Amino acid sequence: MFLQVLYEGLTMGTIYALLAMGIALVWGVMNILSFSQGEFMMVAMYITFFINLATGWDPLAAMPIVIVVMFLFGILIYRTIIARALKGPVLSQRLVTFALGMVLTNGMILIAGGQTKSVPDKLISGTISLGSVAISKEKMVLVVTSIIVTLLLFWFMNRTKMGKAIRATSQDKEAAGLVGINTQTAYMIAFGISAAIAGAGGCAMTYSYYFMPNIGTNFMIFGFIAVCLGGFGSIGGAFVGGMIMGIIDLFTGTYLSVSYKYMAVSVIFLLIVTFKPKGLFGR
């Protein structure tokens, strides 16, 4: 049972890791807390659902389209909302994404209703038995997606010209501007990438989870605490923090009670901000 719970916890951790990496990227570059990251993931799940409804495509086939659509959606949100908020007071910058999340949730209720949805007839299904551990093939889609997205994000940030420009902007916006980097473009691309990460995660989640418009809010608190645990602005720390939160979630719910898992993460959050306010990998 221990190994089964550990596997399920790591699987759940991949969801929190994808959420946390998007939050960490936006914070590291723009100093904005992306409270709408969970809602971006929810929107991606519904886009996947509507593509499946219209074409019958499997979520894996729809994933490239969902990622591109969410990237463009993120750029649209940045240009119309975030860029304006950056010119305003700090409080407005902090709260604009919270308000955006509420708009996305309630907007999806108006568009699709509040009923639970799922994507039927997926290509990959069943389980693989490894001794006492039953590995769900559907959940492995989420695990593999998370690993691929993480590796691609690290490659982009460290090996491409735009990735290096985003890193330079996050370290010193004024100095980056002086050497010819368009910091507004760096901001826009970073926000678009964070939405694309949510797109990949949301699409993969339709393989394993039923969903409704408020599903993003349910995952968001764990994703946010994962960022705190790993360290704000640290993408690698966000991934590790997400995996730790998934393990805490499953072990608390299994060995104690589901009602205790929110108390457990709250205690973890309190300990982090008290003894390690910059997180495990924060600078």
Coordinates of C-alpha atoms in Angstrom, one line a residue, residues 18 21 143-160 197 235 239:
L18 CA 2.8 22.1 -13.7
M21 CA 6.1 26.1 -12.7
V143 CA 3.4 12.0 -15.6
V144 CA 5.1 11.8 -19.0
T145 CA 3.6 15.1 -20.1
S146 CA 4.9 16.8 -17.0
I147 CA 8.4 15.5 -17.5
I148 CA 8.5 16.5 -21.1
V149 CA 7.1 20.0 -20.4
T150 CA 9.7 20.5 -17.6
L151 CA 12.6 19.4 -19.8
L152 CA 11.4 21.6 -22.7
L153 CA 11.0 24.6 -20.4
F154 CA 14.5 24.2 -19.0
W155 CA 15.8 23.8 -22.6
F156 CA 14.0 26.9 -23.7
M157 CA 15.1 29.1 -20.8
N158 CA 18.7 28.0 -21.0
R159 CA 19.4 27.4 -24.6
T160 CA 17.3 29.8 -26.7
I197 CA 2.2 25.0 -19.6
I235 CA 11.2 26.8 -11.9
F239 CA 8.7 21.3 -9.8

